[in-house]
């Protein structure tokens, strides 16, 4: 059969009317159109979806604020008192309003006056960690009085640690030795004291 006859036969078959019989198509794959989606990276969400940061609550002072009850006294609620300690003068402030016998001393003033070879951080660590002496942060009125008298070396109350003068007196015999040791030496010192019958009793000094 010639090429011309083949083309005619194909044309005739394509022009034949639909007979109603099903037509089977081979190798037919449906085409599915997927709509384009806008993808946003999870690691960088839109700024409008990021919740605002919640500010942390400020540290509350260990020494409570004074209640503003009516007071007829003309004395200041808190004031600075000079106290002799080991032949030197400490600047102390009362722990409770209008009660001037229970005194506190800032660790900065204490270290500067009687332990100049030690840092405030080291002194605080020895007092609190090894000698179990409680440290305090003053309230806003004490903070103001300390600042007005040039006894403040930090901008925030939670950076100005204080200790009871009574506790410092009792801890002094051990404190003056332990601040010169490193942590390992302090642990050996305490172990030796425990083996000898317990830690040495704190002596009251003037």
PDB file of C-alpha atoms in Angstrom:
ATOM      1  CA  UNK A   1       0.000   0.000   0.000  1.00  0.00           C
ATOM      2  CA  UNK A   2       1.286   3.411  -0.890  1.00  0.00           C
ATOM      3  CA  UNK A   3       1.843   6.233   1.538  1.00  0.00           C
ATOM      4  CA  UNK A   4      -0.990   8.221  -0.024  1.00  0.00           C
ATOM      5  CA  UNK A   5      -3.493   5.394   0.547  1.00  0.00           C
ATOM      6  CA  UNK A   6      -2.468   5.147   4.234  1.00  0.00           C
ATOM      7  CA  UNK A   7      -3.120   8.816   4.785  1.00  0.00           C
ATOM      8  CA  UNK A   8      -6.554   8.534   3.186  1.00  0.00           C
ATOM      9  CA  UNK A   9      -7.546   5.551   5.339  1.00  0.00           C
ATOM     10  CA  UNK A  10      -6.476   7.327   8.532  1.00  0.00           C
ATOM     11  CA  UNK A  11      -8.441  10.388   7.531  1.00  0.00           C
ATOM     12  CA  UNK A  12     -11.516   8.249   6.806  1.00  0.00           C
ATOM     13  CA  UNK A  13     -11.330   6.574  10.230  1.00  0.00           C
ATOM     14  CA  UNK A  14     -11.019   9.871  12.061  1.00  0.00           C
ATOM     15  CA  UNK A  15     -14.080  11.240  10.268  1.00  0.00           C
ATOM     16  CA  UNK A  16     -16.325   8.239  11.025  1.00  0.00           C
ATOM     17  CA  UNK A  17     -19.286   9.011  13.309  1.00  0.00           C
ATOM     18  CA  UNK A  18     -19.197   7.910  16.969  1.00  0.00           C
ATOM     19  CA  UNK A  19     -20.494   4.329  17.188  1.00  0.00           C
ATOM     20  CA  UNK A  20     -21.335   4.393  20.897  1.00  0.00           C
ATOM     21  CA  UNK A  21     -18.587   1.917  21.784  1.00  0.00           C
ATOM     22  CA  UNK A  22     -16.214   2.883  24.600  1.00  0.00           C
ATOM     23  CA  UNK A  23     -12.871   4.180  23.519  1.00  0.00           C
ATOM     24  CA  UNK A  24      -9.860   2.917  25.463  1.00  0.00           C
ATOM     25  CA  UNK A  25      -6.953   5.299  25.726  1.00  0.00           C
ATOM     26  CA  UNK A  26      -3.541   3.959  26.620  1.00  0.00           C
ATOM     27  CA  UNK A  27      -0.840   5.700  28.654  1.00  0.00           C
ATOM     28  CA  UNK A  28      -3.272   8.384  29.775  1.00  0.00           C
ATOM     29  CA  UNK A  29      -2.467  10.250  32.968  1.00  0.00           C
ATOM     30  CA  UNK A  30      -4.772  12.906  34.395  1.00  0.00           C
ATOM     31  CA  UNK A  31      -3.290  16.344  34.851  1.00  0.00           C
ATOM     32  CA  UNK A  32      -4.034  17.926  38.217  1.00  0.00           C
ATOM     33  CA  UNK A  33      -3.493  21.627  38.669  1.00  0.00           C
ATOM     34  CA  UNK A  34      -2.437  22.572  42.231  1.00  0.00           C
ATOM     35  CA  UNK A  35      -3.115  26.160  43.230  1.00  0.00           C
ATOM     36  CA  UNK A  36      -0.050  28.055  44.376  1.00  0.00           C
ATOM     37  CA  UNK A  37       0.247  28.474  48.131  1.00  0.00           C
ATOM     38  CA  UNK A  38       2.106  31.183  49.996  1.00  0.00           C
ATOM     39  CA  UNK A  39       4.652  29.492  52.289  1.00  0.00           C
ATOM     40  CA  UNK A  40       5.956  31.232  55.376  1.00  0.00           C
ATOM     41  CA  UNK A  41       9.020  29.913  57.202  1.00  0.00           C
ATOM     42  CA  UNK A  42       8.199  28.608  60.678  1.00  0.00           C
ATOM     43  CA  UNK A  43      11.424  29.962  62.076  1.00  0.00           C
ATOM     44  CA  UNK A  44      10.540  33.521  61.120  1.00  0.00           C
ATOM     45  CA  UNK A  45       6.796  34.176  61.554  1.00  0.00           C
ATOM     46  CA  UNK A  46       5.341  37.534  60.607  1.00  0.00           C
ATOM     47  CA  UNK A  47       5.965  40.191  63.217  1.00  0.00           C
ATOM     48  CA  UNK A  48       2.208  40.632  63.709  1.00  0.00           C
ATOM     49  CA  UNK A  49       1.955  37.024  64.963  1.00  0.00           C
ATOM     50  CA  UNK A  50       4.778  37.250  67.522  1.00  0.00           C
ATOM     51  CA  UNK A  51       3.411  37.899  71.039  1.00  0.00           C
ATOM     52  CA  UNK A  52       5.025  40.847  72.824  1.00  0.00           C
ATOM     53  CA  UNK A  53       7.694  40.025  75.394  1.00  0.00           C
ATOM     54  CA  UNK A  54       6.462  40.037  78.983  1.00  0.00           C
ATOM     55  CA  UNK A  55       8.774  42.037  81.281  1.00  0.00           C
ATOM     56  CA  UNK A  56      10.109  40.207  84.304  1.00  0.00           C
ATOM     57  CA  UNK A  57       8.958  41.299  87.721  1.00  0.00           C
ATOM     58  CA  UNK A  58      11.637  43.228  89.628  1.00  0.00           C
ATOM     59  CA  UNK A  59      13.276  41.486  92.552  1.00  0.00           C
ATOM     60  CA  UNK A  60      11.462  42.239  95.792  1.00  0.00           C
ATOM     61  CA  UNK A  61      13.731  43.329  98.638  1.00  0.00           C
ATOM     62  CA  UNK A  62      14.301  40.937 101.517  1.00  0.00           C
ATOM     63  CA  UNK A  63      13.759  43.768 103.967  1.00  0.00           C
ATOM     64  CA  UNK A  64      10.091  44.790 103.621  1.00  0.00           C
ATOM     65  CA  UNK A  65       9.018  48.298 102.804  1.00  0.00           C
ATOM     66  CA  UNK A  66       7.895  50.460 105.696  1.00  0.00           C
ATOM     67  CA  UNK A  67       4.166  50.811 106.259  1.00  0.00           C
ATOM     68  CA  UNK A  68       3.230  54.465 106.228  1.00  0.00           C
ATOM     69  CA  UNK A  69       1.450  54.608 109.575  1.00  0.00           C
ATOM     70  CA  UNK A  70       1.120  57.898 111.393  1.00  0.00           C
ATOM     71  CA  UNK A  71       4.314  58.630 113.321  1.00  0.00           C
ATOM     72  CA  UNK A  72       4.749  61.603 115.635  1.00  0.00           C
ATOM     73  CA  UNK A  73       8.509  61.133 115.985  1.00  0.00           C
ATOM     74  CA  UNK A  74      10.727  63.675 114.257  1.00  0.00           C
ATOM     75  CA  UNK A  75      13.484  61.103 113.852  1.00  0.00           C
ATOM     76  CA  UNK A  76      14.246  59.607 110.459  1.00  0.00           C
ATOM     77  CA  UNK A  77      12.993  56.090 109.838  1.00  0.00           C
ATOM     78  CA  UNK A  78      16.468  55.006 108.705  1.00  0.00           C
ATOM     79  CA  UNK A  79      19.812  56.622 109.400  1.00  0.00           C
ATOM     80  CA  UNK A  80      23.522  55.880 109.148  1.00  0.00           C
ATOM     81  CA  UNK A  81      25.433  55.076 112.324  1.00  0.00           C
ATOM     82  CA  UNK A  82      29.181  54.715 112.755  1.00  0.00           C
ATOM     83  CA  UNK A  83      30.229  51.581 114.629  1.00  0.00           C
ATOM     84  CA  UNK A  84      33.731  50.485 115.625  1.00  0.00           C
ATOM     85  CA  UNK A  85      34.736  47.040 114.394  1.00  0.00           C
ATOM     86  CA  UNK A  86      38.258  45.660 114.819  1.00  0.00           C
ATOM     87  CA  UNK A  87      39.514  49.160 115.523  1.00  0.00           C
ATOM     88  CA  UNK A  88      37.981  50.574 112.340  1.00  0.00           C
ATOM     89  CA  UNK A  89      34.756  52.418 111.609  1.00  0.00           C
ATOM     90  CA  UNK A  90      31.872  50.751 109.764  1.00  0.00           C
ATOM     91  CA  UNK A  91      28.922  52.700 108.388  1.00  0.00           C
ATOM     92  CA  UNK A  92      25.732  50.853 109.332  1.00  0.00           C
ATOM     93  CA  UNK A  93      22.012  51.364 108.776  1.00  0.00           C
ATOM     94  CA  UNK A  94      19.161  50.133 110.943  1.00  0.00           C
ATOM     95  CA  UNK A  95      17.262  47.069 109.728  1.00  0.00           C
ATOM     96  CA  UNK A  96      13.850  48.221 110.995  1.00  0.00           C
ATOM     97  CA  UNK A  97      12.402  51.736 110.903  1.00  0.00           C
ATOM     98  CA  UNK A  98      12.933  53.815 114.075  1.00  0.00           C
ATOM     99  CA  UNK A  99      14.771  50.910 115.783  1.00  0.00           C
ATOM    100  CA  UNK A 100      18.431  51.901 115.826  1.00  0.00           C
ATOM    101  CA  UNK A 101      19.902  48.968 117.758  1.00  0.00           C
ATOM    102  CA  UNK A 102      19.532  46.279 115.048  1.00  0.00           C
ATOM    103  CA  UNK A 103      22.119  47.298 112.462  1.00  0.00           C
ATOM    104  CA  UNK A 104      23.058  46.183 108.958  1.00  0.00           C
ATOM    105  CA  UNK A 105      26.270  46.795 107.033  1.00  0.00           C
ATOM    106  CA  UNK A 106      26.767  46.712 103.278  1.00  0.00           C
ATOM    107  CA  UNK A 107      29.314  44.130 102.170  1.00  0.00           C
ATOM    108  CA  UNK A 108      31.040  46.779 100.090  1.00  0.00           C
ATOM    109  CA  UNK A 109      31.685  48.986 103.135  1.00  0.00           C
ATOM    110  CA  UNK A 110      32.633  45.963 105.248  1.00  0.00           C
ATOM    111  CA  UNK A 111      35.159  44.645 102.714  1.00  0.00           C
ATOM    112  CA  UNK A 112      36.627  48.080 102.015  1.00  0.00           C
ATOM    113  CA  UNK A 113      37.060  48.750 105.737  1.00  0.00           C
ATOM    114  CA  UNK A 114      38.274  45.468 107.266  1.00  0.00           C
ATOM    115  CA  UNK A 115      38.973  43.046 104.373  1.00  0.00           C
ATOM    116  CA  UNK A 116      40.666  45.112 101.646  1.00  0.00           C
ATOM    117  CA  UNK A 117      42.486  42.027 100.319  1.00  0.00           C
ATOM    118  CA  UNK A 118      39.147  40.345  99.534  1.00  0.00           C
ATOM    119  CA  UNK A 119      36.467  41.005  96.913  1.00  0.00           C
ATOM    120  CA  UNK A 120      32.811  41.619  97.749  1.00  0.00           C
ATOM    121  CA  UNK A 121      31.848  38.536  95.727  1.00  0.00           C
ATOM    122  CA  UNK A 122      34.281  36.323  97.659  1.00  0.00           C
ATOM    123  CA  UNK A 123      33.122  37.699 101.003  1.00  0.00           C
ATOM    124  CA  UNK A 124      29.461  37.102 100.105  1.00  0.00           C
ATOM    125  CA  UNK A 125      30.219  33.549  98.975  1.00  0.00           C
ATOM    126  CA  UNK A 126      32.074  32.634 102.177  1.00  0.00           C
ATOM    127  CA  UNK A 127      29.450  34.201 104.432  1.00  0.00           C
ATOM    128  CA  UNK A 128      26.455  32.672 102.693  1.00  0.00           C
ATOM    129  CA  UNK A 129      27.755  29.346 101.351  1.00  0.00           C
ATOM    130  CA  UNK A 130      30.180  28.207 104.031  1.00  0.00           C
ATOM    131  CA  UNK A 131      29.231  30.124 107.179  1.00  0.00           C
ATOM    132  CA  UNK A 132      25.469  30.032 106.491  1.00  0.00           C
ATOM    133  CA  UNK A 133      25.085  33.743 107.171  1.00  0.00           C
ATOM    134  CA  UNK A 134      21.952  35.242 105.666  1.00  0.00           C
ATOM    135  CA  UNK A 135      22.415  38.154 103.289  1.00  0.00           C
ATOM    136  CA  UNK A 136      19.810  40.814 102.572  1.00  0.00           C
ATOM    137  CA  UNK A 137      18.797  43.432 100.037  1.00  0.00           C
ATOM    138  CA  UNK A 138      17.561  46.700 101.475  1.00  0.00           C
ATOM    139  CA  UNK A 139      14.239  48.358 100.777  1.00  0.00           C
ATOM    140  CA  UNK A 140      13.821  51.549  98.758  1.00  0.00           C
ATOM    141  CA  UNK A 141      14.160  53.891 101.767  1.00  0.00           C
ATOM    142  CA  UNK A 142      17.365  52.237 102.946  1.00  0.00           C
ATOM    143  CA  UNK A 143      18.645  52.375  99.381  1.00  0.00           C
ATOM    144  CA  UNK A 144      17.986  56.129  99.279  1.00  0.00           C
ATOM    145  CA  UNK A 145      19.717  56.791 102.620  1.00  0.00           C
ATOM    146  CA  UNK A 146      22.765  54.765 101.565  1.00  0.00           C
ATOM    147  CA  UNK A 147      22.981  56.656  98.283  1.00  0.00           C
ATOM    148  CA  UNK A 148      22.662  60.064  99.952  1.00  0.00           C
ATOM    149  CA  UNK A 149      25.545  59.169 102.276  1.00  0.00           C
ATOM    150  CA  UNK A 150      27.830  57.948  99.509  1.00  0.00           C
ATOM    151  CA  UNK A 151      27.636  54.310 100.619  1.00  0.00           C
ATOM    152  CA  UNK A 152      26.147  52.925  97.430  1.00  0.00           C
ATOM    153  CA  UNK A 153      28.358  51.440  94.730  1.00  0.00           C
ATOM    154  CA  UNK A 154      25.634  49.991  92.495  1.00  0.00           C
ATOM    155  CA  UNK A 155      22.640  51.361  90.603  1.00  0.00           C
ATOM    156  CA  UNK A 156      20.169  48.699  91.736  1.00  0.00           C
ATOM    157  CA  UNK A 157      19.195  47.519  95.249  1.00  0.00           C
ATOM    158  CA  UNK A 158      19.616  43.848  94.303  1.00  0.00           C
ATOM    159  CA  UNK A 159      23.327  44.524  93.691  1.00  0.00           C
ATOM    160  CA  UNK A 160      23.872  45.956  97.180  1.00  0.00           C
ATOM    161  CA  UNK A 161      24.052  43.040  99.583  1.00  0.00           C
ATOM    162  CA  UNK A 162      23.948  43.610 103.315  1.00  0.00           C
ATOM    163  CA  UNK A 163      24.508  41.475 106.392  1.00  0.00           C
ATOM    164  CA  UNK A 164      23.480  41.845 109.995  1.00  0.00           C
ATOM    165  CA  UNK A 165      26.278  43.417 112.026  1.00  0.00           C
ATOM    166  CA  UNK A 166      25.574  40.871 114.762  1.00  0.00           C
ATOM    167  CA  UNK A 167      26.028  37.965 112.312  1.00  0.00           C
ATOM    168  CA  UNK A 168      29.234  39.458 110.922  1.00  0.00           C
ATOM    169  CA  UNK A 169      30.688  39.800 114.424  1.00  0.00           C
ATOM    170  CA  UNK A 170      29.949  36.150 115.160  1.00  0.00           C
ATOM    171  CA  UNK A 171      31.347  34.942 111.828  1.00  0.00           C
ATOM    172  CA  UNK A 172      34.481  37.093 111.954  1.00  0.00           C
ATOM    173  CA  UNK A 173      36.984  34.552 113.455  1.00  0.00           C
ATOM    174  CA  UNK A 174      36.326  32.091 110.615  1.00  0.00           C
ATOM    175  CA  UNK A 175      35.561  34.673 107.946  1.00  0.00           C
ATOM    176  CA  UNK A 176      38.956  36.384 108.137  1.00  0.00           C
ATOM    177  CA  UNK A 177      40.674  33.017 107.529  1.00  0.00           C
ATOM    178  CA  UNK A 178      38.354  31.568 104.881  1.00  0.00           C
ATOM    179  CA  UNK A 179      38.399  34.600 102.573  1.00  0.00           C
ATOM    180  CA  UNK A 180      42.121  33.969 102.017  1.00  0.00           C
ATOM    181  CA  UNK A 181      41.536  30.375 100.859  1.00  0.00           C
ATOM    182  CA  UNK A 182      40.193  28.953  97.617  1.00  0.00           C
ATOM    183  CA  UNK A 183      37.127  26.698  97.538  1.00  0.00           C
ATOM    184  CA  UNK A 184      39.147  23.477  97.775  1.00  0.00           C
ATOM    185  CA  UNK A 185      41.097  24.753 100.772  1.00  0.00           C
ATOM    186  CA  UNK A 186      37.886  25.876 102.465  1.00  0.00           C
ATOM    187  CA  UNK A 187      36.389  22.406 102.055  1.00  0.00           C
ATOM    188  CA  UNK A 188      39.510  20.797 103.547  1.00  0.00           C
ATOM    189  CA  UNK A 189      39.388  23.304 106.400  1.00  0.00           C
ATOM    190  CA  UNK A 190      35.775  22.439 107.159  1.00  0.00           C
ATOM    191  CA  UNK A 191      36.433  18.693 106.888  1.00  0.00           C
ATOM    192  CA  UNK A 192      39.302  18.978 109.366  1.00  0.00           C
ATOM    193  CA  UNK A 193      37.122  21.000 111.735  1.00  0.00           C
ATOM    194  CA  UNK A 194      34.343  18.402 111.500  1.00  0.00           C
ATOM    195  CA  UNK A 195      36.813  15.555 112.166  1.00  0.00           C
ATOM    196  CA  UNK A 196      38.060  17.416 115.238  1.00  0.00           C
ATOM    197  CA  UNK A 197      34.580  17.492 116.724  1.00  0.00           C
ATOM    198  CA  UNK A 198      32.558  19.861 114.601  1.00  0.00           C
ATOM    199  CA  UNK A 199      33.019  23.385 113.316  1.00  0.00           C
ATOM    200  CA  UNK A 200      34.571  25.844 115.693  1.00  0.00           C
ATOM    201  CA  UNK A 201      32.103  27.909 117.626  1.00  0.00           C
ATOM    202  CA  UNK A 202      31.856  31.491 116.539  1.00  0.00           C
ATOM    203  CA  UNK A 203      33.363  33.819 119.071  1.00  0.00           C
ATOM    204  CA  UNK A 204      31.776  37.146 119.820  1.00  0.00           C
ATOM    205  CA  UNK A 205      34.207  39.973 119.151  1.00  0.00           C
ATOM    206  CA  UNK A 206      33.986  43.668 119.723  1.00  0.00           C
TER     207      UNK A 206
END
